[in-house]
Amino acid sequence: SQQGEEDPQALSIQEGENATMNCSYKTSINNLQWYRQNSGRGLVHLILIRSNEREKHSGRLRVTLDTSKKSSSLLITASRAADTASYFCATVSNTGNQFYFGTGTSLTVIP
Amino acid sequence: NAGVTQTPKFQVLKTGQSMTLQCAQDMNHNSMYWYRQDPGMGLRLIYYSASEGTTDKGEVPNGYNVSRLNKREFSLRLESAAPSQTSVYFCASSEDPGVDTEAFFGQGTRLTVV
């Protein structure tokens, strides 16, 4: 399986704190993406980082990528209750035409 | 914009019954995908279609068939449902994944096989 893995599986924090989740993957990639899934809904794209990039920001999101370690992290700063969701990383290999999703991190932000 | 539309949203089947999950996208995407989501397993690719007229197996294709009816529509068929196919099914579409594009997802079909 080329599926990635997120760590931790579950994370519970207080509103206002930062949330960090990590993703490890197995193959050489073209890019890595992060998605969010609210309970009972489909996944929604958050941010994409290319294989030649090391860090990217979008609003309260910060993504890092270390291709030598085949890992990425997603930081959500100043978390809000509305950030409660599952977060998935997805990779696109540089030889493939598929998205490979990780196992997800379930984030709970306590008001 | 409708994006990716899946039908039905919920379905209960008896073991051995058949059904087709429908998916349509209005973004003129070439690539379409069917995933299943199970607790602790993340999303696993069942089948995908890189363009109209082509389909390829993903990680977990056994027990499923697909049809890329036209550029807009990609259906998933369970010929003889089994309890192991109880899952949430997602359809997605995208431009060519090799060109830094994102996947767009439908709302999912929650299938229970009893």
Coordinates of C-alpha atoms in Angstrom, one line a residue, chain A:
Chain A
S1 CA 0.0 0.0 0.0
Q2 CA 1.2 3.5 -0.8
Q3 CA -1.1 5.0 1.8
G4 CA 0.5 7.5 4.2
E5 CA 0.0 7.7 7.9
E6 CA -0.9 10.6 10.1
D7 CA 0.2 11.1 13.6
P8 CA -1.3 11.4 16.1
Q9 CA -4.5 9.5 15.3
A10 CA -6.5 11.8 17.6
L11 CA -5.7 15.2 19.2
S12 CA -7.7 17.2 21.7
I13 CA -6.7 20.8 22.5
Q14 CA -8.2 24.0 24.0
E15 CA -9.4 26.8 21.8
G16 CA -6.6 29.2 21.1
E17 CA -3.9 26.6 21.3
N18 CA -1.9 25.4 18.3
A19 CA -2.5 22.0 16.7
T20 CA 0.3 20.1 14.9
M21 CA -0.3 16.9 13.0
N22 CA 2.3 14.9 11.0
C23 CA 2.2 12.8 7.9
S24 CA 4.6 10.2 6.7
Y25 CA 4.6 8.8 3.2
K26 CA 6.4 6.1 1.3
T27 CA 7.2 7.1 -2.3
S28 CA 8.7 9.9 -4.2
I29 CA 6.1 12.6 -4.7
N30 CA 5.2 15.4 -7.0
N31 CA 3.3 17.3 -4.3
L32 CA 1.6 16.8 -0.9
Q33 CA -1.8 18.1 0.0
W34 CA -3.8 18.5 3.2
Y35 CA -7.6 18.0 3.3
R36 CA -10.2 18.5 6.0
Q37 CA -13.3 16.4 6.6
N38 CA -16.1 17.6 8.8
S39 CA -18.2 14.9 10.4
G40 CA -20.5 13.2 7.8
R41 CA -19.1 15.3 4.9
G42 CA -16.7 14.9 2.0
L43 CA -13.1 16.0 2.1
V44 CA -12.2 19.6 1.3
H45 CA -8.8 20.7 0.1
L46 CA -6.8 23.0 2.4
I47 CA -3.3 23.5 1.0
L48 CA -0.8 22.0 -1.5
I49 CA 3.0 22.0 -1.2
R50 CA 5.2 21.0 -4.1
S51 CA 8.1 18.7 -3.7
N52 CA 10.6 21.5 -4.2
E53 CA 9.1 23.6 -1.5
R54 CA 9.9 23.3 2.2
E55 CA 7.3 25.5 3.8
K56 CA 4.0 27.1 2.9
H57 CA 1.5 29.3 4.7
S58 CA -2.2 29.9 4.1
G59 CA -4.0 32.0 6.8
R60 CA -3.7 30.1 10.1
L61 CA -2.2 27.1 8.3
R62 CA 1.5 26.3 8.0
V63 CA 2.7 23.3 6.2
T64 CA 6.3 21.9 6.1
L65 CA 7.7 19.3 3.9
D66 CA 10.9 17.2 4.3
T67 CA 11.3 15.0 1.3
S68 CA 14.5 13.4 2.7
K69 CA 12.4 12.1 5.6
K70 CA 9.3 11.6 3.5
S71 CA 7.3 13.6 6.1
S72 CA 5.1 16.7 6.3
S73 CA 3.5 18.6 9.1
L74 CA 0.4 20.7 9.3
L75 CA 0.2 23.4 12.0
I76 CA -3.1 25.2 12.7
T77 CA -2.4 28.3 14.8
A78 CA -4.9 29.9 17.3
S79 CA -7.3 27.0 16.9
R80 CA -11.1 27.5 17.0
A81 CA -13.9 25.2 17.9
A82 CA -14.9 25.3 14.2
D83 CA -11.5 23.6 13.4
T84 CA -12.8 20.4 14.9
A85 CA -12.6 17.9 12.0
S86 CA -10.4 15.1 10.6
Y87 CA -7.4 16.1 8.7
F88 CA -5.8 14.0 5.9
C89 CA -2.6 14.3 4.0
A90 CA -2.6 13.1 0.4
T91 CA 0.3 12.6 -2.0
V92 CA 0.6 12.5 -5.7
S93 CA 3.5 10.4 -6.9
N94 CA 5.8 11.8 -9.6
T95 CA 5.0 8.7 -11.8
G96 CA 1.4 8.2 -10.9
N97 CA -2.0 9.6 -11.6
Q98 CA -3.7 9.0 -8.3
F99 CA -4.1 10.6 -4.9
Y100 CA -2.9 8.5 -2.0
F101 CA -4.6 9.5 1.3
G102 CA -3.3 9.0 4.8
T103 CA -5.2 7.5 7.7
G104 CA -6.2 10.9 9.2
T105 CA -5.9 12.8 12.4
S106 CA -9.1 13.6 14.3
L107 CA -8.8 17.0 15.9
T108 CA -11.1 18.2 18.7
V109 CA -10.9 21.8 19.7
I110 CA -12.6 22.4 23.1
P111 CA -14.2 25.8 23.5

